[in-house]
mmCIF file of C-alpha atoms and ligand atoms in Angstrom:
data_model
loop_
_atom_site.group_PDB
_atom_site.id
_atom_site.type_symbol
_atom_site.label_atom_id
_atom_site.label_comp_id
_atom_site.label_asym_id
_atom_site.label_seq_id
_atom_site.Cartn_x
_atom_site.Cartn_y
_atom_site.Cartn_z
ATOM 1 C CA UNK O 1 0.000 0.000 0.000
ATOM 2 C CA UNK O 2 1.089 3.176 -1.046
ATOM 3 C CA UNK O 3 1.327 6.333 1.283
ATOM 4 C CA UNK O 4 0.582 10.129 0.276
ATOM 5 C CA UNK O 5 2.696 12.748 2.080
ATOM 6 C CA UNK O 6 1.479 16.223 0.987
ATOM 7 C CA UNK O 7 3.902 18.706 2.153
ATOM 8 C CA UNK O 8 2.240 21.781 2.904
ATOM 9 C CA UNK O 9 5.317 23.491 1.957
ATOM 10 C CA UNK O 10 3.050 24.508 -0.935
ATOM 11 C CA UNK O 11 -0.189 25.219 1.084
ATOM 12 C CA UNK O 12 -1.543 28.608 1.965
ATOM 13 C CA UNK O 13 0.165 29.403 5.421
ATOM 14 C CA UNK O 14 -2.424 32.029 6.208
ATOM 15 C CA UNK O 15 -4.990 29.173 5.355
ATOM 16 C CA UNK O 16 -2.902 26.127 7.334
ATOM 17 C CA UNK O 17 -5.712 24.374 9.067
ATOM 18 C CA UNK O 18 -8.449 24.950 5.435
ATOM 19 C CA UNK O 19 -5.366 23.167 3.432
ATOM 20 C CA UNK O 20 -4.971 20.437 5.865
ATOM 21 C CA UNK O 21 -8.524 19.641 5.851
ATOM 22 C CA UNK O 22 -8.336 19.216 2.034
ATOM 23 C CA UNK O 23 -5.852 16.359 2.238
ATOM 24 C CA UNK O 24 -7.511 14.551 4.764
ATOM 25 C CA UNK O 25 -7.320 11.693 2.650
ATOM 26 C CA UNK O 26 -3.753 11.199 2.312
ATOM 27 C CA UNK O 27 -1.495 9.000 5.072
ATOM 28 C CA UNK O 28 0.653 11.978 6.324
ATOM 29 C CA UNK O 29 0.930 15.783 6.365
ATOM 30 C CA UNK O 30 4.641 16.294 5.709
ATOM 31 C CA UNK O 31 6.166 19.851 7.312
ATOM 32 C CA UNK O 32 9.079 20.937 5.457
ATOM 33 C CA UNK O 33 11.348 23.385 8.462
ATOM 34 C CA UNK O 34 14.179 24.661 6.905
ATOM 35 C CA UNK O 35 16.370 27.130 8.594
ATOM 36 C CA UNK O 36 18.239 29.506 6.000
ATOM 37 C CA UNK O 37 21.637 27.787 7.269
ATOM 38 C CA UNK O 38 21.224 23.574 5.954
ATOM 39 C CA UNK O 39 19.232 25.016 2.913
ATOM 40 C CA UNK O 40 19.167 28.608 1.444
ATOM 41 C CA UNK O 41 15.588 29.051 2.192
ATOM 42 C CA UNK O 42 13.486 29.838 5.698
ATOM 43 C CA UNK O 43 10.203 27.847 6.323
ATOM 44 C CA UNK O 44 8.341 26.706 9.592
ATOM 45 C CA UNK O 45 9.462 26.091 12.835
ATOM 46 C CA UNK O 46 8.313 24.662 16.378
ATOM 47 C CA UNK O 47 5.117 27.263 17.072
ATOM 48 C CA UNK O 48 3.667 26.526 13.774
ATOM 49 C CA UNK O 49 3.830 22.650 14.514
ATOM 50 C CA UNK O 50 2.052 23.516 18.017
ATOM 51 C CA UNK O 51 -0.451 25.350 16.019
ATOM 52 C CA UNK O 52 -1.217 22.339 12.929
ATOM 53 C CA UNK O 53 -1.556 19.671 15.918
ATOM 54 C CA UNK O 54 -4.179 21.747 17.430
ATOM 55 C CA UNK O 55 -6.673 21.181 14.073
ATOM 56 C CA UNK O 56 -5.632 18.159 12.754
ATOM 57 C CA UNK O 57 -5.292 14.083 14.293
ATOM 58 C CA UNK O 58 -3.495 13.471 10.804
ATOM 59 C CA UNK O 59 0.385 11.751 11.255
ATOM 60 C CA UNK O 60 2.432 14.481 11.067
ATOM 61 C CA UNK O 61 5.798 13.631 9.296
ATOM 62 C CA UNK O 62 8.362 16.638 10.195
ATOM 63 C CA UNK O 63 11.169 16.910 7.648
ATOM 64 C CA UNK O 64 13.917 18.842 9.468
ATOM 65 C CA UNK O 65 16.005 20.847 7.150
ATOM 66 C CA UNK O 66 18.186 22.492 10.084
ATOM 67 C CA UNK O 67 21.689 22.146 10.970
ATOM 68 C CA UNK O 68 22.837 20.091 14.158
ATOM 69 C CA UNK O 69 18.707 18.977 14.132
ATOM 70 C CA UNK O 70 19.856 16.944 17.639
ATOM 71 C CA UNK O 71 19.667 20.420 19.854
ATOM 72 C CA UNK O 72 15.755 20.629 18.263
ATOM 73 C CA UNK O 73 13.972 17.204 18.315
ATOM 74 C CA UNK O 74 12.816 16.607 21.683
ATOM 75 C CA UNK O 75 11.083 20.375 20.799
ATOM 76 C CA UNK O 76 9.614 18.666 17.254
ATOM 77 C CA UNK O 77 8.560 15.831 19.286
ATOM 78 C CA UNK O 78 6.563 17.753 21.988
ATOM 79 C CA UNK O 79 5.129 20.094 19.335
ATOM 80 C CA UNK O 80 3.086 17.422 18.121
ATOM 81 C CA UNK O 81 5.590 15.733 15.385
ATOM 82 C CA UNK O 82 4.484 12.003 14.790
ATOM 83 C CA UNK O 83 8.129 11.313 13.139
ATOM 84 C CA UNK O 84 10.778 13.192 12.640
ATOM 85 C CA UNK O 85 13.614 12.567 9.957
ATOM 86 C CA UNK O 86 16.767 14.958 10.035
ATOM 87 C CA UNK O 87 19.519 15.014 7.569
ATOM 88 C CA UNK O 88 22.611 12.628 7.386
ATOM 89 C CA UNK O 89 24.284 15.303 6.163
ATOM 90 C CA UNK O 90 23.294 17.710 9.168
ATOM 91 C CA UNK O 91 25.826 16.770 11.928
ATOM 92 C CA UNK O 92 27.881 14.535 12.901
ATOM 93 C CA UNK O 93 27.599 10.279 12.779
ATOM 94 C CA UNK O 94 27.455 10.533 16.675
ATOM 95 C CA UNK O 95 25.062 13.112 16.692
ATOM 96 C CA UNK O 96 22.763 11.786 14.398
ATOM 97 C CA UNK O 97 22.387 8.575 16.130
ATOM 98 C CA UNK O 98 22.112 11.321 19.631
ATOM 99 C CA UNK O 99 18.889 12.758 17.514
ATOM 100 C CA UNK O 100 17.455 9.332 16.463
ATOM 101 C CA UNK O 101 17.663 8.124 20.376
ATOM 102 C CA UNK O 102 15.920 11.365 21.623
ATOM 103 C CA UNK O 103 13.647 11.108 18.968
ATOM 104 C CA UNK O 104 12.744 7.255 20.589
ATOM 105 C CA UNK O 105 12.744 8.334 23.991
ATOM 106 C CA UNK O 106 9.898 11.056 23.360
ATOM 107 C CA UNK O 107 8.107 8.073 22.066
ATOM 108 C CA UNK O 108 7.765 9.305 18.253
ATOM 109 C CA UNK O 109 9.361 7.694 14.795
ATOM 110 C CA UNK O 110 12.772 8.480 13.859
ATOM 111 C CA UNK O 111 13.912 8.714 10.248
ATOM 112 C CA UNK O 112 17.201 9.971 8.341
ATOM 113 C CA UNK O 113 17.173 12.190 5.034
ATOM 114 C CA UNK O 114 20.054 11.806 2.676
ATOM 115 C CA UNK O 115 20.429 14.546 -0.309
ATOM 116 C CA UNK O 116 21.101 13.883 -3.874
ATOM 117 C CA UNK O 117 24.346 13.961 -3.790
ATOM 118 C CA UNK O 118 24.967 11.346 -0.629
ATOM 119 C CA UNK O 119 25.184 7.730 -1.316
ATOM 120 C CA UNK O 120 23.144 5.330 0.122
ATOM 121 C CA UNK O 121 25.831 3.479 1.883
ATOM 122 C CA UNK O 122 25.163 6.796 4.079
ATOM 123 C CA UNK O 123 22.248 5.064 5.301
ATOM 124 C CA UNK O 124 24.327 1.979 7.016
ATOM 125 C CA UNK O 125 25.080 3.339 10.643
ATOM 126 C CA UNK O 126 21.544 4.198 11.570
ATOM 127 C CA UNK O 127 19.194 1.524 9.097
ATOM 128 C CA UNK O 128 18.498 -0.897 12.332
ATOM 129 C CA UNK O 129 17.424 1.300 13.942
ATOM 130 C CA UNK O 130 15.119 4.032 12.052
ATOM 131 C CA UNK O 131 11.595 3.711 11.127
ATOM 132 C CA UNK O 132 11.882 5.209 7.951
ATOM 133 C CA UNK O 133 14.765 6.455 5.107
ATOM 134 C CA UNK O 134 14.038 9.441 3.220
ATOM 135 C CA UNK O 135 15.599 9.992 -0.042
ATOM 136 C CA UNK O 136 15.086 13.487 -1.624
ATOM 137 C CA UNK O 137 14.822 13.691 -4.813
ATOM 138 C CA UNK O 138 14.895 17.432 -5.947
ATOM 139 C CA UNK O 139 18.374 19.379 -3.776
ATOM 140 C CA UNK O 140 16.036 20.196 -0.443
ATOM 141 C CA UNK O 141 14.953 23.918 -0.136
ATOM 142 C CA UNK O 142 12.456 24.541 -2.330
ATOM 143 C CA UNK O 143 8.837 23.079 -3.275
ATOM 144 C CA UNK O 144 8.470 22.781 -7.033
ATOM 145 C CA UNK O 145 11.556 21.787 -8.362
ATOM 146 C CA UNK O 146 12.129 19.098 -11.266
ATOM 147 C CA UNK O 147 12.410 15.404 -10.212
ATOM 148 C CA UNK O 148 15.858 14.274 -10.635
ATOM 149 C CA UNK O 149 14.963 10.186 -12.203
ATOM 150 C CA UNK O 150 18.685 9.429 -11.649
ATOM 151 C CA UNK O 151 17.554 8.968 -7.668
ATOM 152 C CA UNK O 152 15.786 6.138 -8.674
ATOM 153 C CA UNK O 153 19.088 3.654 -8.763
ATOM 154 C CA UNK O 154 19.652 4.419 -5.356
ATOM 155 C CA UNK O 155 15.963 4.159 -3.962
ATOM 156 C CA UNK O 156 16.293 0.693 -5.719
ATOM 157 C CA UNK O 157 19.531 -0.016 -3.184
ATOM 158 C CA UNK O 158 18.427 1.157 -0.410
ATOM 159 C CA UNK O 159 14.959 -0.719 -0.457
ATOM 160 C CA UNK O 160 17.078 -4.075 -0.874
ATOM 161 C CA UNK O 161 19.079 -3.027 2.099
ATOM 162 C CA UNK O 162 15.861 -2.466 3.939
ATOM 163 C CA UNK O 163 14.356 -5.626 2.942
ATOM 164 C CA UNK O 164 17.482 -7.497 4.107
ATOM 165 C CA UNK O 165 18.025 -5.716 7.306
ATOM 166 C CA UNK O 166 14.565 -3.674 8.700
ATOM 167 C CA UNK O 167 11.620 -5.153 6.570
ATOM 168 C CA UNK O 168 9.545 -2.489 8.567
ATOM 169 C CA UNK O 169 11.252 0.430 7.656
ATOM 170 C CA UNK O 170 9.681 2.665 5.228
ATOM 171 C CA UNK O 171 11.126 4.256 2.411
ATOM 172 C CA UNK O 172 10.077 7.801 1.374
ATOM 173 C CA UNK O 173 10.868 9.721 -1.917
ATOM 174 C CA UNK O 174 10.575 13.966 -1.449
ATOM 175 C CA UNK O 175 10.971 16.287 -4.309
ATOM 176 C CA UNK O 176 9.380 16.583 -8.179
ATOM 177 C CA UNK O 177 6.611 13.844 -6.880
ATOM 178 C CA UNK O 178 3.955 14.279 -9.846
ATOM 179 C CA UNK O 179 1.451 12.049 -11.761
ATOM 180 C CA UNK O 180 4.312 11.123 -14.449
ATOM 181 C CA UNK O 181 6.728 10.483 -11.779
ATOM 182 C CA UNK O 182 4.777 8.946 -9.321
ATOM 183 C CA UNK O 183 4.402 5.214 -10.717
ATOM 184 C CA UNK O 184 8.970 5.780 -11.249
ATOM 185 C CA UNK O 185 9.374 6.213 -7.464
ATOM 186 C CA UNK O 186 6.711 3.029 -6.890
ATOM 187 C CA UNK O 187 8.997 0.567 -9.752
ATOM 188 C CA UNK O 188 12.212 1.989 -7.696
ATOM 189 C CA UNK O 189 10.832 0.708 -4.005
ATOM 190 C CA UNK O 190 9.234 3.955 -2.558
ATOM 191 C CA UNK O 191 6.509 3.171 -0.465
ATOM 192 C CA UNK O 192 5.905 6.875 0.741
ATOM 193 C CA UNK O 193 5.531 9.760 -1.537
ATOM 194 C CA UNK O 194 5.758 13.179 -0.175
ATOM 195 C CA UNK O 195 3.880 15.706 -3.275
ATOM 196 C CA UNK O 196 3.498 19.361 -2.795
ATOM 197 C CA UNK O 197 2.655 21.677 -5.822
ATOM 198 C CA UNK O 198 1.134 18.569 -7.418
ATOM 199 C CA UNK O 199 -1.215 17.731 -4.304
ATOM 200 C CA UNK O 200 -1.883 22.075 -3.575
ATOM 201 C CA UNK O 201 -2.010 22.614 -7.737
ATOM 202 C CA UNK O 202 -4.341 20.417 -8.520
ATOM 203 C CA UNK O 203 -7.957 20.943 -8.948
ATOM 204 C CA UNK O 204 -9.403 17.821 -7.494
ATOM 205 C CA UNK O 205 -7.235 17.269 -4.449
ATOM 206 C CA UNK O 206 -8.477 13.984 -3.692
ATOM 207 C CA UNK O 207 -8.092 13.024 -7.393
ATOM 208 C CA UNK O 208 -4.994 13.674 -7.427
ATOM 209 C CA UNK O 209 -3.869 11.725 -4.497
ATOM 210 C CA UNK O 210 -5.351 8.520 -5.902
ATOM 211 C CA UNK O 211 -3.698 9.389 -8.746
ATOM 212 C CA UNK O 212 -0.056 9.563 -7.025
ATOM 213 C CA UNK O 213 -0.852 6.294 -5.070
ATOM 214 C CA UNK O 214 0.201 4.844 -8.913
HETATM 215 C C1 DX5 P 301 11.936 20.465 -0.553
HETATM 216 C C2 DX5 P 301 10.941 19.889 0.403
HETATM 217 C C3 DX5 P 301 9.835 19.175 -0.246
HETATM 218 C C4 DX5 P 301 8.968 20.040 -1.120
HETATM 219 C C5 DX5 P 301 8.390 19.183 -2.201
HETATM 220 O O1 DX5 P 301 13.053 20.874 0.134
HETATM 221 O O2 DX5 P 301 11.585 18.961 1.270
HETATM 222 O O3 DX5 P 301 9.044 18.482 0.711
HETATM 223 O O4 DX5 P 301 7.941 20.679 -0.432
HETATM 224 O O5 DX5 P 301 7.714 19.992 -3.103
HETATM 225 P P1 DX5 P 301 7.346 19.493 -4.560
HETATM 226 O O6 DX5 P 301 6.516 18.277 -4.429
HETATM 227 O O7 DX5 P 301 6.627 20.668 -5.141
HETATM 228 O O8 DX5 P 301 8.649 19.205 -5.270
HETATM 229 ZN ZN1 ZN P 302 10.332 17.635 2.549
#
């Protein structure tokens, strides 16, 4: 089965809670926080969270684009953050495993991002233990981008990693996610699909997200 991640990246953030209710049917509302340091672009943060887990019982799948994520995640967690996934590329090896432990101990999911450019041997150290591996698919920073296909060979290695070593883990694809890319992501392994301007663009919202389920 499939999963739909709508980031609201591409929402109306003066309309949060009327463009959360329009996705209801999708697995996961996916929060894209980005500081202006990791990537060259400023998003969301922890009152915002606070705010979306006030209106909505949705999972809430927080994507932290932040450097050294481990001083923020017990913060994420008590927001209201169902899972959160920081970057590999973020901090150190230590701290990363530091971030996934805190992320356990509040109780929540714990996943790890990898960009473009980062293998997916990357993912090795901390696949035992995470609940899900997200590989972007656009350079993180910015909703709307075009979806780079030459991801897809390693999606394709890391879900025969996960299917060797953590069957349970899911494996996420973030960037580009459209109804002619969708079904690419599926072939590759994804199981989760995170879609903003083609979920927010669209003119039949639920539509489109049986469309993206491929
Ligand atoms: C990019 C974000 C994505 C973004 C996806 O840095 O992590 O979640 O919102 O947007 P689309 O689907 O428009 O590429
Ligand atoms: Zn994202």
């Amino acid at each position: 089965m499939i999963k739909i991640a709508p980031s609201i990246l591409s929402a109306d953030f003066a309309n949060l809670e009327r463009d959360i209710k329009k996705i209801e049917t999708a697995d996961y509302v996916h929060v894209d926080v980005m500081d202006g340091v990791f990537v060259p672009n400023i998003s969301i943060g922890i009152p915002v969270l606070q705010s979306i887990r006030k209106v909505t019982d949705m999972f809430l799948d927080v994507h932290l684009m932040i450097t050294e994520p481990v001083r923020y995640v017990e913060q994420f967690c008590d927001a209201g953050a169902d899972l959160v996934t920081v970057h590999v590329e973020s901090d150190t090896e230590e701290n990363t495993h530091k971030a996934i432990d805190a992320i356990h101990a509040k109780g929540k999911k714990a996943g790890i991002v990898l960009k473009p450019k980062t293998p997916a041997e990357a993912v090795l150290p901390f696949l035992d233990k995470v609940e899900l591996i997200l590989v972007m698919t656009v350079e993180p920073g910015f909703g709307g981008q075009k979806f780079m296909a030459d991801m897809m060979p390693k999606v394709t290695a890391i879900r025969k990693l996960i299917d060797e070593k953590n069957p349970a883990c899911e494996l996420e694809v973030d960037g580009g996610v459209a109804p002619d890319t969708c079904k690419t992501c599926i072939d590759a392994g994804a199981n989760v699909l995170v879609a903003g301007s083609a979920v927010y663009k669209a003119a039949d919202i639920p539509a489109r997200i049986v469309e993206l389920r491929g």
